[in-house]
Amino acid sequence: MSYAAFKMMHWPTGIENCASGFITHSPADAAASVILPHLQPDDLDSDFAPTRRIGPIPNLVVTAGNVVEVYIVRVQEDDARVSQAPIEPRGGGGIMDGLRGARLELVCHYRLHGNVQSMAVLSLGGDERSKRRDSIVLAFQDAKLTVLEYDDSTHGLRTSSMHCFEGPDWLFLKKGRESFAMGPLVKADPLGRCGGALVYDLQMIVLKAAQTGQGLVTDDEPTSVGGSTAAVRIESSYVINLRELDMKHVKDFTFVHGYIEPVMVFLHEREPTWAGRISWKHHTCLISALSISTTLKQHPLIWSAANLPHDAYKLLAVPSPIGGVLVICANSIHYHSQSSSCALGLNSFAMQMDSSSDMPKASFNVELDAAKATWLSPDVVIFSSKNGELLLLTLVSDGRIVQKLDLMKSKASVLTSGITTMGSSFFFLGSRLGDSLLVQYSYGASSPTSAHVKDEIAEIEGDVPAVKRLKRMSSDSLQDVASAEELSLYATAPNSSESTQKVFSFAVRDTLINVGPLKDFSYGLRINADPNATGLAKQSNYELVCCSGHGKNGALCVLQQSIRPELITEVELPGCKGIWTVYHKSSRRHAVDSSKTLTEDDEYHAYLIISLETRTMVLETADDLGEVTESVGYYVQGSTIAAGNLFGRRRVVQIFARGARILDGSYMTQELSFAMNNSESASSASNSEPSTVSSVSIADPYVLLKMTDGSIQLLAGDTSTCTVSVNVPARFASLTDPISACTLYHDKGPEPWLRKASSDAWLSTGIAEAIDGSDGSYPDQGDIYCLVCYESGILEIFDVPNFRSVFSVDKFMSGKSHLMDMCIVPQKTKPRNFEETIKKEPTQNLKVMELVMQRWSGQYSRPFLFAILNDGTMLSYHAYLYEGQENAPKAEDALSPHSSSNMNSTGTSRMRNLRFQRVSIDTNIQEDSSNVTVRPRITIFKNVGGYQGLFLTGSRPAWFMLCRERLRVHPQLCDGSIVAFTVLHNVNCNHGLIYVTSQGYLKICQLPSACNYDNYWPVQKIPLRGTPHQVTYFAEKSLYPVIVSVPVVRPLSQVLSSLVDQDSGNQMDQDTVSSDGLQNNYCIDEFEVRIFEPEKSGGHWEPKATIPMQTSENALTVRMVTLLNSTTKENESLLAIGTAYVQGEDIAARGRVLLFSIGRNSENLQNLVSEVYSKELKGAISALASLQGHLLIASGPKIILHKWTGSELVGVAFYDAPLHVVSLNIVKNFILLGDIHKSIYFLNWKEQGAQLSLLAKDFGSLDCFATEFLIDGSTLSLVVSDDQKNIQIFYYAPKMLESWKGQKLLSRAEFHAGAHITKFLRLQMLPTSSDRASGAPGSDKTNRFALLFGTLDGSIGCVAPLEELTFRRLQTLQKRLVDAVPHVCGLNPRSFRQFHSNGKAHRPGPDNMVDFELLSHYELLPLEEQLEIAHQIGTTRSQILSNLNDLSLGTSFL
């Protein structure tokens, strides 16, 4: 293996930065859309506090690793008039401030070529009437800054300016240094006049914002609104060298409120100190306020304060009207402004400056280091401390002078990495260690006697169990119960002494799931694994069990890349072509239509229709499935093309090749035949064979048929008589351009979405009808449209039944990133046409095979458009509205040729505001081109186990689930190819599904309810309430031993006595510890090994056994090892645990190695595990492995090989490693050893001489994180990841000259992964179609392994070997894509993927790894560009796509 590919499979989920701002809308737009709760007049004189008004709610911007996402908050008002639907509120927490719930909806999602170091929102600040929007400033490693703003026309972010302070021109900023304590830190002025970025520790970059009404507003801005919606932009920048201002060590800075010019306050230290020097050198920090004049580029010092504690680390600007700044220290909080100052001690370590008066103390002890904070109101700040407690700090002031600070405890919550306030009612807790929470808060009156507040507390308290019994109906309500309980909801009781205290109450409204940080994982069988599966289907037998989270947010995450439904029953059914379930609503029940709102979703299906090759079966779906084929009026003599409901579920329509039937339950009410209708048209008169139906689309009350000769017929229903009539639209009677696919789209609901898209929407007659006809006479109001795709590639949307063209796009199948109406786009002449014909690949007769447009339920949902092409690729688009200034009806003459006949007809209202945006699909769902069938592949589902979306049948079936307006794609590999799918909801199968495999089995299943599908992979979280450290898998009994440490509070005296070294016997001097200090409690971690068994029902995993460690003993590693018992000559599988005693630096390190046998009978839990052996060794036991029946133990700086006699471990050989071994890997008799500072060592074990000998090592210094062997055929490579987020691949080549006779490992490839990789797992790659064709069994291709890895960001990826030919092709493509694709934020993928050495000397290695993160952009390019690039690099598009496909197939491990 000389070449490799790097591929991400699960993107980061641990949120590192979060901020809020009006990105997609201005405050004025938001204020207009919020409905205020109605106040009754008699409420005003009662003693109830009026409901607090929810102001405009800003967007939420979060970053996780290299992913940036923008969310919008959708609130659910509590409207008493609406009858209570059975769907319970999302997130629980009851009603607060007139809101029943709120949830986050995704606006846009980007994966960048660089990790975001810090983020700020540039906002003009101030009033709710502002029309201006905010911009996002992102800072990237070393000194890159990008300013982004939201662009309505593309429905995404665009870069408005980029600022780079790297490279030769800016070298002087580094002052000769190479490594820096912190990355760039960016902050913004509260009034949006400028931004500041601290780079290279001591250089301040000032970004000056353009003034309103001038500056960089370009011509393409929409001026129709007066140009006032433009976002804040940066005009220029300059650098301030802080060293010249005599600042040496800057810790933090911020902009303060209430000054005419921007004022920046710096927290810096004169000379650093540390804990051992506190008694001599303390209070070393100071703050300095500089007034920044961006025009003069001057920055005079206006005030400063000295003698702040050495542990100050953060500044918080106090909002107007108070102003000033809070300095947050680990043990105290200080307030400073130009006129006043005060402080608050938090614990007994808060040190007093000798001269000053006594510092007031808080009423309880707390440590505030590493806390995050945000303002809930102008005088209350909320802290989230390092152990997840929420604290409220109130500034007690009279006007502008702050008299004192008052701190009180609130509730416990998640361990946060960032916290931001969103508007006046929400805050967001972003977490890297647990799930992130959106919390609504409310504060009541000053005195707790008000009945309203008490009432509210009781209600929120009483609603906590609602989370537990949450019905999984709405798509996002799958709450992680643990996280909702953690922020337990109650209001804090006010201090009796303080009357001005505000009473806060909180309610968790939404959760963003996070699986990071992945410390370790293991790969085991699922509960419902199928032992007979082979090939790709076998992979969905496995799952990853990951150690993730920390402290009380610790959890086991069970991740599965593919969905495996829970089987209820299966029957053999060969030759099946399609299945459908239909409802039957009798007319009696229809009369009582008031109950419709309740029963629409819960109504059971009545019949299941199964189409076989020569006949059709009909089954009743009552308590059990019984065949009623003989007794019903369905057409059963031949196969069925489609079936569905019409007329509000009162009738069933069944379409077969030559006709259709309408049925009321089991009785036929009407039959139609299609053969005669065509004989009149001249086209089919010549053909003796009459045309039959080839595809069907049903949208109540219309049915659209596409015939085999390419003509179209529409069955129009009459709701009063429940009959249908055939009608051939005049548009399609004589077509020159044949139709390749067509579908109907039903724009449902009281406010149809597409009506907003037409340019004269307010004239539209439909709105008046909707208001008049709201008496519920016909349940599904809304408009129906017909989408037609021609073979020439033009897509048109017509309204039904008039068939006026309202929207048309040309070259639809080329997959452009945005679609808009052809009227708007000026038709450019194409002089390049003749060259293109030469370059075209021979296979380019692309056409659209299937077309579906669907809008799922939800107040704010927008339609999706899906198309499947005949080469198996799938295009998916998301619709949005954009009212640009070009939409004036001036371009009427540029209509498409198809609509020329209709051009002069009056009232053609084009959908000028409708646009579509291409959505990327992460999973590989491309069909094998050999078996592309014409059978429709897309089935829409409204509710399967509480989720909505669509199912894609075919050789690579997949679920598309709609969560938060984003498509989550999850493949289903377990049954191979699937030919048909439908939903089933009856007594025994609640919101389940039926599918038929290509082997001819019909399976009735349900979606596994334990998983949350709103993640890149389906995930089940099992809370541990402790930190998991390492997990291993015992395959024989499918058990997972996990090391867990639980924080326990102990009295300090007990902790100190356990640290005394027992051997030397010297007692601790009592006088060194003051007596009052001994009562203090101290938090220590207690370790244990818990043995988990997966639950059958997918429920909560319970530990089957627990192995406790001794006091102050940490378990470091746990592994299942296979040892050869030298007395009985049998192999034994044992559980080996390596531990270390952590007793401070004065005591020599010791460790224990423990061996346990796991009992054969699992019924008796008492002796499931029994200790066989334990032995104390010098040094910590940091890694264990079994080597050909021996046990290899890394104890401190030594590795020792032991043999097992059955009762004793006997040392056989040893090798001295340099410092401390972090990982051991073994293949045959080769050992790979990773050291904490000294890189990797490659050893082997010789049985005859019983010796461990060094073969080679890497001579550089490297802080290893994880190591593993990479096997490609007969070549062995060594992979290592390090603390700078790099991956390196080495190889052993003793015959090469530069390896110094084999002493030195040579570099084969190096790559920057962008995340800390903590674990590699070697898995055999799956054979792909190209391999099966070429290689004989047992060839090199079968013995290929890829490495699956997990990172601390919560991402999962793999490193896989490539052949040289494929590698060269993809590498050339990668170099082209660096320039061909516009990268978000203007980041360069090549510089991101270069080895980062952080200032250490490093010789650059070969660039032999391709980056699939960049290559995946190729599939999203328009077809013309794909062909162009393929031609430039001398290959074909199909060749490139098949290479990309093969790698995703070969690595679809789960």
PDB file of N, CA and C in Angstrom, residues 458 1068 1251:
ATOM      1  N   ALA A 458     -45.319  25.317  39.683  1.00  0.00           N
ATOM      2  CA  ALA A 458     -45.948  24.018  39.868  1.00  0.00           C
ATOM      3  C   ALA A 458     -46.177  23.346  38.522  1.00  0.00           C
ATOM      4  N   MET A1068       1.633  11.858  57.847  1.00  0.00           N
ATOM      5  CA  MET A1068       1.573  13.243  57.395  1.00  0.00           C
ATOM      6  C   MET A1068       1.571  14.155  58.608  1.00  0.00           C
ATOM      7  N   GLN A1251      13.058 -13.513  22.564  1.00  0.00           N
ATOM      8  CA  GLN A1251      13.481 -12.126  22.732  1.00  0.00           C
ATOM      9  C   GLN A1251      12.611 -11.183  21.913  1.00  0.00           C
TER      10      GLN A1251
END
